[in-house]
mmCIF file of C-alpha atoms and ligand atoms in Angstrom:
data_model
loop_
_atom_site.group_PDB
_atom_site.id
_atom_site.type_symbol
_atom_site.label_atom_id
_atom_site.label_comp_id
_atom_site.label_asym_id
_atom_site.label_seq_id
_atom_site.Cartn_x
_atom_site.Cartn_y
_atom_site.Cartn_z
ATOM 1 C CA MET A 816 0.098 0.159 0.262
ATOM 2 C CA GLY A 817 2.750 2.797 1.253
ATOM 3 C CA GLN A 818 6.057 2.274 -0.079
ATOM 4 C CA ARG A 819 7.811 5.102 -0.925
ATOM 5 C CA THR A 820 7.487 6.572 -4.092
ATOM 6 C CA GLY A 821 8.391 10.519 -3.574
ATOM 7 C CA GLN A 822 11.766 11.818 -4.088
ATOM 8 C CA HIS A 823 13.076 12.505 -0.591
ATOM 9 C CA GLY A 824 12.920 10.669 2.553
ATOM 10 C CA ALA A 825 11.335 11.920 5.620
ATOM 11 C CA ILE A 826 13.139 11.566 8.495
ATOM 12 C CA ILE A 827 12.485 11.748 12.432
ATOM 13 C CA THR A 828 15.182 14.735 13.444
ATOM 14 C CA ALA A 829 13.690 15.205 16.964
ATOM 15 C CA VAL A 830 11.293 13.623 19.276
ATOM 16 C CA GLU A 831 9.645 14.790 22.337
ATOM 17 C CA ARG A 832 7.269 13.991 25.159
ATOM 18 C CA TYR A 833 4.967 15.916 27.987
ATOM 19 C CA LEU A 834 3.685 13.955 30.862
ATOM 20 C CA PRO A 835 1.705 15.930 33.490
ATOM 21 C CA ASP A 836 3.044 16.159 36.958
ATOM 22 C CA ARG A 837 -0.114 14.687 38.935
ATOM 23 C CA VAL A 838 0.111 10.582 39.138
ATOM 24 C CA LEU A 839 -2.829 8.706 39.564
ATOM 25 C CA THR A 840 -2.358 4.837 40.863
ATOM 26 C CA ASN A 841 -4.795 2.096 40.870
ATOM 27 C CA HIS A 842 -4.775 2.594 44.386
ATOM 28 C CA ASP A 843 -6.322 5.738 43.832
ATOM 29 C CA LEU A 844 -9.080 4.503 41.605
ATOM 30 C CA GLU A 845 -9.671 1.685 44.368
ATOM 31 C CA LYS A 846 -10.958 4.585 46.031
ATOM 32 C CA LEU A 847 -13.492 6.038 43.719
ATOM 33 C CA VAL A 848 -14.855 2.766 41.837
ATOM 34 C CA ASP A 849 -15.080 -0.859 42.898
ATOM 35 C CA THR A 850 -11.898 -2.182 41.471
ATOM 36 C CA SER A 851 -8.509 -3.459 42.585
ATOM 37 C CA ASP A 852 -4.930 -2.629 41.983
ATOM 38 C CA GLU A 853 -4.313 -6.655 41.027
ATOM 39 C CA TRP A 854 -7.496 -6.883 38.506
ATOM 40 C CA ILE A 855 -6.159 -3.947 36.845
ATOM 41 C CA ARG A 856 -2.347 -5.060 36.656
ATOM 42 C CA GLU A 857 -3.745 -8.413 35.481
ATOM 43 C CA ARG A 858 -6.226 -7.560 32.734
ATOM 44 C CA THR A 859 -4.508 -4.376 31.223
ATOM 45 C CA GLY A 860 -0.738 -3.973 32.672
ATOM 46 C CA VAL A 861 -1.580 -0.691 33.679
ATOM 47 C CA VAL A 862 -0.172 0.640 37.202
ATOM 48 C CA GLU A 863 -0.412 4.340 37.009
ATOM 49 C CA ARG A 864 -1.298 7.055 35.020
ATOM 50 C CA HIS A 865 -0.887 11.062 34.700
ATOM 51 C CA ILE A 866 -3.463 13.372 34.774
ATOM 52 C CA LEU A 867 -3.758 17.089 33.854
ATOM 53 C CA ASP A 868 -5.654 19.200 36.203
ATOM 54 C CA GLY A 869 -6.684 22.617 34.761
ATOM 55 C CA GLN A 870 -5.339 22.968 31.705
ATOM 56 C CA PRO A 871 -6.626 21.904 28.056
ATOM 57 C CA THR A 872 -5.075 19.433 25.409
ATOM 58 C CA SER A 873 -3.435 22.290 23.974
ATOM 59 C CA TYR A 874 -1.328 22.940 27.130
ATOM 60 C CA MET A 875 0.815 19.810 26.505
ATOM 61 C CA ALA A 876 0.825 19.703 22.677
ATOM 62 C CA ILE A 877 2.513 23.305 22.985
ATOM 63 C CA LYS A 878 4.721 21.788 25.641
ATOM 64 C CA VAL A 879 6.088 19.011 23.112
ATOM 65 C CA ALA A 880 6.165 21.586 20.354
ATOM 66 C CA GLU A 881 8.507 23.910 22.016
ATOM 67 C CA ARG A 882 10.666 21.045 23.300
ATOM 68 C CA ILE A 883 11.226 20.092 19.746
ATOM 69 C CA ILE A 884 12.046 23.426 18.690
ATOM 70 C CA ALA A 885 14.238 23.806 21.638
ATOM 71 C CA ALA A 886 15.742 20.670 20.483
ATOM 72 C CA ARG A 887 16.595 21.071 17.418
ATOM 73 C CA ASP A 888 17.415 24.975 17.746
ATOM 74 C CA LEU A 889 14.828 26.056 15.516
ATOM 75 C CA ASP A 890 13.326 29.590 14.419
ATOM 76 C CA PRO A 891 9.494 28.719 14.857
ATOM 77 C CA ALA A 892 9.255 30.198 11.228
ATOM 78 C CA GLU A 893 11.059 27.677 9.692
ATOM 79 C CA ILE A 894 8.268 25.159 10.626
ATOM 80 C CA ASP A 895 5.811 24.669 7.532
ATOM 81 C CA LEU A 896 3.207 22.525 8.726
ATOM 82 C CA ILE A 897 1.942 21.360 12.353
ATOM 83 C CA ILE A 898 -0.743 18.408 12.710
ATOM 84 C CA VAL A 899 -1.843 17.522 15.949
ATOM 85 C CA ALA A 900 -3.773 14.324 15.805
ATOM 86 C CA THR A 901 -6.297 14.060 19.030
ATOM 87 C CA ALA A 902 -9.523 12.512 20.208
ATOM 88 C CA THR A 903 -9.812 15.372 22.718
ATOM 89 C CA PRO A 904 -9.324 18.668 20.897
ATOM 90 C CA ASP A 905 -9.648 21.668 23.357
ATOM 91 C CA MET A 906 -13.270 22.732 21.080
ATOM 92 C CA LEU A 907 -14.853 21.454 18.068
ATOM 93 C CA PHE A 908 -13.253 24.288 16.368
ATOM 94 C CA PRO A 909 -10.769 25.836 15.816
ATOM 95 C CA SER A 910 -8.294 23.358 15.636
ATOM 96 C CA THR A 911 -6.071 22.351 18.408
ATOM 97 C CA ALA A 912 -3.427 22.717 15.972
ATOM 98 C CA CYS A 913 -3.936 26.121 15.291
ATOM 99 C CA LEU A 914 -3.780 26.655 19.044
ATOM 100 C CA VAL A 915 -0.121 25.254 18.695
ATOM 101 C CA GLN A 916 0.698 27.138 15.869
ATOM 102 C CA HIS A 917 0.328 30.699 17.277
ATOM 103 C CA ALA A 918 1.817 29.800 20.854
ATOM 104 C CA VAL A 919 4.849 29.224 19.604
ATOM 105 C CA ARG A 920 4.950 31.280 16.577
ATOM 106 C CA ALA A 921 4.948 29.112 13.722
ATOM 107 C CA THR A 922 4.209 32.221 11.503
ATOM 108 C CA ARG A 923 4.480 30.466 8.184
ATOM 109 C CA ALA A 924 2.725 27.246 9.195
ATOM 110 C CA TRP A 925 -0.375 26.030 8.409
ATOM 111 C CA ALA A 926 -2.226 23.572 10.524
ATOM 112 C CA TYR A 927 -4.739 21.214 11.267
ATOM 113 C CA ASP A 928 -6.098 18.142 13.299
ATOM 114 C CA LEU A 929 -6.398 14.824 12.498
ATOM 115 C CA SER A 930 -8.759 12.585 14.313
ATOM 116 C CA ALA A 931 -8.005 8.860 14.567
ATOM 117 C CA ALA A 932 -8.342 8.122 17.744
ATOM 118 C CA CYS A 933 -5.624 5.749 19.130
ATOM 119 C CA THR A 934 -4.596 5.390 15.666
ATOM 120 C CA GLY A 935 -4.262 9.620 15.136
ATOM 121 C CA PHE A 936 0.016 9.400 15.485
ATOM 122 C CA ILE A 937 0.318 6.820 12.880
ATOM 123 C CA TYR A 938 -2.104 8.331 10.569
ATOM 124 C CA ALA A 939 -0.767 11.817 11.197
ATOM 125 C CA LEU A 940 3.281 10.527 10.595
ATOM 126 C CA VAL A 941 2.338 8.864 7.745
ATOM 127 C CA ALA A 942 0.319 12.071 6.219
ATOM 128 C CA GLY A 943 2.910 14.472 7.670
ATOM 129 C CA ALA A 944 5.461 12.565 5.683
ATOM 130 C CA GLN A 945 3.765 12.900 2.395
ATOM 131 C CA PHE A 946 4.833 16.698 2.619
ATOM 132 C CA ILE A 947 8.142 15.868 2.944
ATOM 133 C CA GLN A 948 8.666 13.108 0.426
ATOM 134 C CA THR A 949 6.938 15.118 -2.548
ATOM 135 C CA GLY A 950 9.196 18.129 -1.686
ATOM 136 C CA ALA A 951 6.447 20.610 -0.785
ATOM 137 C CA HIS A 952 7.683 21.052 2.681
ATOM 138 C CA ARG A 953 10.907 20.885 4.553
ATOM 139 C CA LYS A 954 9.893 21.007 8.593
ATOM 140 C CA VAL A 955 6.904 19.132 9.423
ATOM 141 C CA LEU A 956 5.528 18.905 13.114
ATOM 142 C CA VAL A 957 3.706 15.856 14.233
ATOM 143 C CA ILE A 958 2.036 15.907 17.761
ATOM 144 C CA GLY A 959 -0.084 13.134 19.221
ATOM 145 C CA ALA A 960 -1.658 14.384 22.700
ATOM 146 C CA ASP A 961 -5.008 13.615 24.460
ATOM 147 C CA LYS A 962 -6.274 14.808 27.726
ATOM 148 C CA MET A 963 -8.139 11.636 28.169
ATOM 149 C CA SER A 964 -9.487 12.328 31.823
ATOM 150 C CA ALA A 965 -11.547 15.019 30.159
ATOM 151 C CA ILE A 966 -13.882 12.184 28.694
ATOM 152 C CA THR A 967 -13.309 9.613 31.394
ATOM 153 C CA ASP A 968 -16.225 8.472 33.438
ATOM 154 C CA PHE A 969 -14.437 7.995 36.619
ATOM 155 C CA THR A 970 -17.786 6.303 38.130
ATOM 156 C CA ASP A 971 -17.349 3.262 35.162
ATOM 157 C CA ARG A 972 -14.526 0.989 36.507
ATOM 158 C CA SER A 973 -14.899 -0.811 33.002
ATOM 159 C CA THR A 974 -13.232 2.545 31.454
ATOM 160 C CA CYS A 975 -11.487 4.737 33.553
ATOM 161 C CA ILE A 976 -8.809 2.441 34.667
ATOM 162 C CA LEU A 977 -7.776 2.234 31.297
ATOM 163 C CA PHE A 978 -6.780 6.220 30.245
ATOM 164 C CA GLY A 979 -4.216 8.759 31.235
ATOM 165 C CA ASP A 980 -3.354 12.093 29.956
ATOM 166 C CA GLY A 981 -0.167 12.984 27.859
ATOM 167 C CA ALA A 982 1.534 14.230 24.613
ATOM 168 C CA GLY A 983 4.236 13.580 22.317
ATOM 169 C CA GLY A 984 5.873 14.516 19.368
ATOM 170 C CA VAL A 985 8.231 14.366 16.361
ATOM 171 C CA LEU A 986 9.580 16.904 13.515
ATOM 172 C CA LEU A 987 9.694 15.621 10.516
ATOM 173 C CA GLU A 988 12.491 16.706 7.818
ATOM 174 C CA PRO A 989 13.926 15.597 4.392
ATOM 175 C CA ALA A 990 16.689 12.825 4.423
ATOM 176 C CA GLN A 991 19.949 13.488 3.159
ATOM 177 C CA THR A 992 20.432 9.751 2.660
ATOM 178 C CA ALA A 993 19.203 7.441 0.358
ATOM 179 C CA ASN A 994 16.834 4.683 2.079
ATOM 180 C CA ALA A 995 16.168 6.852 5.137
ATOM 181 C CA GLY A 996 12.985 7.303 7.504
ATOM 182 C CA LEU A 997 9.750 6.294 7.087
ATOM 183 C CA LEU A 998 10.041 3.393 4.475
ATOM 184 C CA ASP A 999 6.680 2.009 4.804
ATOM 185 C CA PHE A 1000 3.427 2.179 5.836
ATOM 186 C CA GLU A 1001 -0.134 0.179 6.132
ATOM 187 C CA LEU A 1002 -3.223 2.395 7.186
ATOM 188 C CA ARG A 1003 -6.868 1.050 7.456
ATOM 189 C CA ALA A 1004 -10.029 2.085 8.694
ATOM 190 C CA ASP A 1005 -13.301 0.246 9.217
ATOM 191 C CA GLY A 1006 -16.204 2.491 9.787
ATOM 192 C CA ALA A 1007 -18.274 -0.532 11.095
ATOM 193 C CA GLY A 1008 -16.700 -0.834 14.407
ATOM 194 C CA ALA A 1009 -17.724 3.165 15.388
ATOM 195 C CA GLY A 1010 -20.467 2.039 17.742
ATOM 196 C CA CYS A 1011 -17.928 -0.175 19.828
ATOM 197 C CA LEU A 1012 -15.857 2.412 20.876
ATOM 198 C CA SER A 1013 -17.241 6.470 20.746
ATOM 199 C CA VAL A 1014 -18.147 9.567 22.805
ATOM 200 C CA PRO A 1015 -21.579 9.675 21.377
ATOM 201 C CA ALA A 1016 -22.572 13.323 22.502
ATOM 202 C CA GLY A 1017 -21.093 16.773 21.965
ATOM 203 C CA GLY A 1018 -21.271 16.576 17.970
ATOM 204 C CA SER A 1019 -23.990 17.381 15.118
ATOM 205 C CA MET A 1020 -25.239 13.594 15.731
ATOM 206 C CA MET A 1021 -26.276 14.406 19.134
ATOM 207 C CA PRO A 1022 -25.538 18.125 20.694
ATOM 208 C CA ALA A 1023 -24.947 18.731 24.162
ATOM 209 C CA SER A 1024 -28.375 19.072 26.108
ATOM 210 C CA HIS A 1025 -29.518 18.388 29.683
ATOM 211 C CA GLU A 1026 -30.146 14.537 28.405
ATOM 212 C CA THR A 1027 -26.762 13.724 26.965
ATOM 213 C CA VAL A 1028 -25.112 14.924 30.429
ATOM 214 C CA ASP A 1029 -27.518 13.211 32.345
ATOM 215 C CA GLN A 1030 -26.853 9.910 30.300
ATOM 216 C CA ARG A 1031 -23.788 10.292 30.577
ATOM 217 C CA LEU A 1032 -23.062 10.464 26.924
ATOM 218 C CA HIS A 1033 -20.019 12.936 26.579
ATOM 219 C CA TYR A 1034 -18.010 10.233 27.987
ATOM 220 C CA VAL A 1035 -16.040 7.409 26.323
ATOM 221 C CA GLN A 1036 -18.272 4.282 25.791
ATOM 222 C CA GLN A 1037 -17.141 1.044 24.424
ATOM 223 C CA ASP A 1038 -17.689 -2.779 24.139
ATOM 224 C CA GLY A 1039 -14.280 -3.484 26.036
ATOM 225 C CA ARG A 1040 -14.198 -7.386 24.862
ATOM 226 C CA SER A 1041 -15.143 -6.224 21.042
ATOM 227 C CA VAL A 1042 -12.164 -4.078 20.749
ATOM 228 C CA PHE A 1043 -9.802 -6.185 22.513
ATOM 229 C CA LYS A 1044 -10.556 -9.344 20.385
ATOM 230 C CA PHE A 1045 -10.295 -6.328 17.347
ATOM 231 C CA ALA A 1046 -7.255 -4.670 18.427
ATOM 232 C CA VAL A 1047 -5.047 -8.172 19.079
ATOM 233 C CA ALA A 1048 -6.403 -9.463 15.747
ATOM 234 C CA ARG A 1049 -5.428 -6.468 13.688
ATOM 235 C CA MET A 1050 -2.723 -4.555 15.181
ATOM 236 C CA ALA A 1051 -0.469 -8.171 14.579
ATOM 237 C CA GLU A 1052 -1.833 -8.403 11.258
ATOM 238 C CA VAL A 1053 -0.962 -4.975 10.278
ATOM 239 C CA CYS A 1054 2.911 -5.592 11.190
ATOM 240 C CA ALA A 1055 2.852 -8.680 9.074
ATOM 241 C CA THR A 1056 1.882 -7.259 6.561
ATOM 242 C CA VAL A 1057 4.168 -4.318 6.367
ATOM 243 C CA LEU A 1058 7.355 -6.580 7.431
ATOM 244 C CA GLU A 1059 6.355 -9.246 4.868
ATOM 245 C CA ARG A 1060 6.108 -6.943 2.042
ATOM 246 C CA ASN A 1061 9.479 -5.918 2.579
ATOM 247 C CA GLY A 1062 10.816 -9.053 2.988
ATOM 248 C CA LEU A 1063 11.738 -8.823 6.739
ATOM 249 C CA THR A 1064 10.796 -10.531 10.022
ATOM 250 C CA GLY A 1065 11.151 -9.683 13.591
ATOM 251 C CA ALA A 1066 14.457 -10.366 13.791
ATOM 252 C CA ASP A 1067 15.425 -7.528 11.303
ATOM 253 C CA LEU A 1068 13.901 -4.938 13.999
ATOM 254 C CA LYS A 1069 15.582 -3.097 16.345
ATOM 255 C CA LEU A 1070 12.243 -2.125 18.390
ATOM 256 C CA PHE A 1071 9.006 -2.427 17.994
ATOM 257 C CA VAL A 1072 6.686 0.622 19.394
ATOM 258 C CA PRO A 1073 2.947 -0.567 19.698
ATOM 259 C CA HIS A 1074 0.057 1.634 20.573
ATOM 260 C CA GLN A 1075 -0.315 0.768 24.667
ATOM 261 C CA ALA A 1076 -4.019 0.138 25.114
ATOM 262 C CA ASN A 1077 -3.374 -3.094 27.052
ATOM 263 C CA TYR A 1078 -0.612 -5.183 27.635
ATOM 264 C CA ARG A 1079 -2.038 -8.565 26.671
ATOM 265 C CA ILE A 1080 -2.889 -6.755 22.774
ATOM 266 C CA ILE A 1081 1.128 -5.606 22.551
ATOM 267 C CA GLN A 1082 1.774 -9.489 23.884
ATOM 268 C CA ALA A 1083 -0.080 -10.945 21.392
ATOM 269 C CA ALA A 1084 1.717 -8.562 18.406
ATOM 270 C CA ALA A 1085 4.887 -9.386 19.669
ATOM 271 C CA GLN A 1086 4.120 -13.566 20.098
ATOM 272 C CA ARG A 1087 3.057 -12.927 16.042
ATOM 273 C CA LEU A 1088 6.275 -11.213 14.864
ATOM 274 C CA LYS A 1089 8.370 -13.319 17.530
ATOM 275 C CA LEU A 1090 9.810 -10.816 19.093
ATOM 276 C CA PRO A 1091 11.858 -10.836 22.701
ATOM 277 C CA ALA A 1092 10.827 -8.607 25.188
ATOM 278 C CA GLU A 1093 13.989 -6.706 24.694
ATOM 279 C CA LYS A 1094 12.711 -5.647 21.317
ATOM 280 C CA VAL A 1095 9.441 -3.960 22.594
ATOM 281 C CA MET A 1096 8.650 -0.505 24.113
ATOM 282 C CA VAL A 1097 6.328 -0.807 26.858
ATOM 283 C CA ASN A 1098 5.377 1.864 29.466
ATOM 284 C CA ILE A 1099 1.825 1.250 29.909
ATOM 285 C CA ASP A 1100 2.614 0.458 33.221
ATOM 286 C CA ARG A 1101 3.189 4.370 34.186
ATOM 287 C CA PHE A 1102 1.244 6.136 31.387
ATOM 288 C CA ALA A 1103 -1.770 4.002 30.951
ATOM 289 C CA ASN A 1104 -3.218 4.529 27.212
ATOM 290 C CA THR A 1105 -2.948 8.170 26.356
ATOM 291 C CA THR A 1106 -4.509 7.394 23.187
ATOM 292 C CA ALA A 1107 -2.926 9.453 20.257
ATOM 293 C CA ALA A 1108 0.178 10.286 22.433
ATOM 294 C CA THR A 1109 1.542 6.761 23.510
ATOM 295 C CA VAL A 1110 3.419 5.920 20.222
ATOM 296 C CA PRO A 1111 5.141 9.314 20.275
ATOM 297 C CA ILE A 1112 6.133 9.315 24.107
ATOM 298 C CA ALA A 1113 7.245 5.841 24.016
ATOM 299 C CA LEU A 1114 9.548 6.603 20.855
ATOM 300 C CA SER A 1115 10.927 9.520 22.794
ATOM 301 C CA GLU A 1116 11.743 7.236 25.902
ATOM 302 C CA ALA A 1117 13.703 4.975 23.462
ATOM 303 C CA PHE A 1118 15.831 7.708 21.920
ATOM 304 C CA GLN A 1119 16.375 8.965 25.278
ATOM 305 C CA GLN A 1120 17.360 5.883 26.420
ATOM 306 C CA GLU A 1121 19.526 5.548 23.764
ATOM 307 C CA ARG A 1122 18.085 2.231 22.060
ATOM 308 C CA LEU A 1123 17.945 3.881 18.482
ATOM 309 C CA GLU A 1124 21.063 4.029 16.246
ATOM 310 C CA SER A 1125 21.194 5.172 12.556
ATOM 311 C CA GLY A 1126 20.441 2.191 10.401
ATOM 312 C CA ASP A 1127 18.251 0.753 13.021
ATOM 313 C CA LEU A 1128 14.522 -0.523 11.485
ATOM 314 C CA VAL A 1129 11.841 0.498 14.196
ATOM 315 C CA LEU A 1130 8.422 -0.664 13.329
ATOM 316 C CA LEU A 1131 5.305 1.488 14.910
ATOM 317 C CA ALA A 1132 1.919 0.427 15.505
ATOM 318 C CA GLY A 1133 -1.479 1.480 16.607
ATOM 319 C CA VAL A 1134 -5.283 0.648 16.794
ATOM 320 C CA GLY A 1135 -8.527 2.350 17.917
ATOM 321 C CA GLY A 1136 -11.602 4.282 17.482
ATOM 322 C CA GLY A 1137 -13.089 4.283 14.470
ATOM 323 C CA TYR A 1138 -11.990 1.408 13.919
ATOM 324 C CA THR A 1139 -8.882 2.609 12.578
ATOM 325 C CA TRP A 1140 -5.470 0.764 12.667
ATOM 326 C CA GLY A 1141 -2.277 1.030 10.791
ATOM 327 C CA SER A 1142 1.708 0.379 10.951
ATOM 328 C CA VAL A 1143 4.667 2.428 9.914
ATOM 329 C CA LEU A 1144 8.210 1.160 9.110
ATOM 330 C CA LEU A 1145 10.974 3.488 9.613
ATOM 331 C CA ARG A 1146 14.679 3.298 9.190
ATOM 332 C CA TRP A 1147 16.135 5.223 12.396
ATOM 333 C CA GLU A 1148 18.460 8.045 11.205
ATOM 334 C CA ASN A 1149 20.144 10.330 13.926
ATOM 335 C CA ARG A 1150 20.514 13.993 12.975
ATOM 336 C CA SER A 1151 24.073 14.342 14.155
ATOM 337 C CA ASP A 1152 25.249 11.951 11.752
ATOM 338 C CA PRO A 1153 26.950 13.759 8.526
ATOM 339 C CA GLY A 1154 24.657 14.765 6.308
ATOM 340 C CA ASN A 1155 22.031 15.390 8.469
ATOM 341 C CA THR A 1156 22.584 18.745 10.562
HETATM 342 N N1 COA F 444 -12.053 -4.107 38.350
HETATM 343 C C1 COA F 444 -13.143 -5.238 38.424
HETATM 344 N N2 COA F 444 -13.525 -5.769 37.900
HETATM 345 C C2 COA F 444 -13.850 -5.559 36.609
HETATM 346 C C3 COA F 444 -13.268 -3.725 35.926
HETATM 347 C C4 COA F 444 -12.595 -3.314 37.238
HETATM 348 N N3 COA F 444 -11.872 -2.043 36.819
HETATM 349 N N4 COA F 444 -13.797 -3.882 35.004
HETATM 350 C C5 COA F 444 -14.865 -4.745 34.342
HETATM 351 N N5 COA F 444 -14.395 -5.526 35.630
HETATM 352 C C6 COA F 444 -15.358 -7.044 35.332
HETATM 353 C C7 COA F 444 -16.493 -7.152 34.375
HETATM 354 O O1 COA F 444 -17.695 -6.859 35.309
HETATM 355 C C8 COA F 444 -16.732 -8.499 34.501
HETATM 356 O O2 COA F 444 -17.183 -9.474 35.627
HETATM 357 P P1 COA F 444 -18.273 -10.156 35.139
HETATM 358 O O3 COA F 444 -17.987 -11.377 34.607
HETATM 359 O O4 COA F 444 -19.048 -10.421 36.659
HETATM 360 O O5 COA F 444 -19.420 -9.763 34.509
HETATM 361 C C9 COA F 444 -15.284 -9.030 34.591
HETATM 362 O O6 COA F 444 -14.427 -8.389 35.171
HETATM 363 C C10 COA F 444 -14.666 -9.368 33.497
HETATM 364 O O7 COA F 444 -14.876 -8.199 32.413
HETATM 365 P P2 COA F 444 -14.524 -8.338 30.851
HETATM 366 O O8 COA F 444 -15.056 -7.028 29.945
HETATM 367 O O9 COA F 444 -14.658 -9.791 29.851
HETATM 368 O O10 COA F 444 -12.834 -8.200 31.160
HETATM 369 P P3 COA F 444 -11.766 -8.169 29.987
HETATM 370 O O11 COA F 444 -10.874 -9.492 30.362
HETATM 371 O O12 COA F 444 -11.942 -8.042 28.535
HETATM 372 O O13 COA F 444 -10.959 -6.687 30.438
HETATM 373 C C11 COA F 444 -10.781 -4.654 29.405
HETATM 374 C C12 COA F 444 -11.670 -5.286 30.338
HETATM 375 C C13 COA F 444 -11.634 -3.029 29.189
HETATM 376 C C14 COA F 444 -9.503 -4.135 30.184
HETATM 377 C C15 COA F 444 -10.306 -5.395 28.107
HETATM 378 O O14 COA F 444 -11.493 -5.686 27.221
HETATM 379 C C16 COA F 444 -9.553 -4.495 27.024
HETATM 380 O O15 COA F 444 -8.551 -3.857 27.460
HETATM 381 N N6 COA F 444 -10.433 -4.117 25.779
HETATM 382 C C17 COA F 444 -9.707 -3.022 25.274
HETATM 383 C C18 COA F 444 -10.105 -1.740 25.680
HETATM 384 C C19 COA F 444 -9.094 -0.512 24.946
HETATM 385 O O16 COA F 444 -7.828 -0.700 24.612
HETATM 386 N N7 COA F 444 -9.703 0.294 24.470
HETATM 387 C C20 COA F 444 -8.844 1.352 24.154
HETATM 388 C C21 COA F 444 -9.111 1.346 22.551
HETATM 389 S S1 COA F 444 -7.696 1.134 21.834
#
């Protein structure tokens, strides 16, 4: 589906994250709903999550943008495009991306939000890379940010244990060397799953009313078992498709960076790809499911832990509401290497 056809490779030249300070543990949730730390750890892998108080999603996205600008020592006016993947925009409109653009004074950039729930960053990364690969742009900021606590029903034990708040992002630039950066992708959607995972009210189908508030329809509603089954099957499948198309196996990968929805979903994909634990990024224990932010947060931790070297093959994967799902194959290229400054 997505092998590169453009002239220029799109490489990641900076990757950053932001997690809010307040930590909500499983034990804290035991005081809110009928659950236990043991149940949550066993069924999901989550131990604690971070919660943003008194600020919107854009606050975290702006922090990430500022950190990327500082890390790359950029003049914000050099940024051509800002894409924010989010399921929890500050408002229905204007886009959260426009708020980021203004806050960081990216005066030349255009900006838009992308809605693909937990697959948002994967979709946005591929979308942003197209503008680099065609030569239209030289600097594209791609951010995944979600304040899931804003749409989480803390009286519903089947959902409130799953989510957390956070943001992560990357800067995409043209590669100086051949065969670097985003090599291939496979993106999928199936709207037949729309009813299995959604926030039903607040849009044009069910505008906010006293009834929608009383019925708690502004919170995430999901059929957990259906979502779980779908995610287990599809995330592994899409990863296998990308690897097979490129003549690769799990043994060729340096790192697998999957969406962090449930440790058991991650394990299923890792088993299918025959990946040992040390090749799989897992941080769901500390951050839970931050929706569009999980993959860039995990990628930024991998980078900070010096687990990525030039030439390494990295596979990213996501699955979520829509349904949406997808996988991206990258050849990592460190900016500090000759030719990439
Ligand atoms: N604490 C204690 N018990 C709980 C609980 C909680 N927080 N949540 C549900 N239960 C109970 C259920 O009521 C049920 O009880 P019953 O057997 O008496 O009816 C039992 O635990 C099993 O529930 P079930 O829904 O079958 O559990 P599960 O193993 O499927 O795990 C999820 C539930 C939500 C963790 C799991 O389905 C999941 O992770 N789904 C994917 C969700 C997701 O990732 N969504 C984001 C999009 S990517």
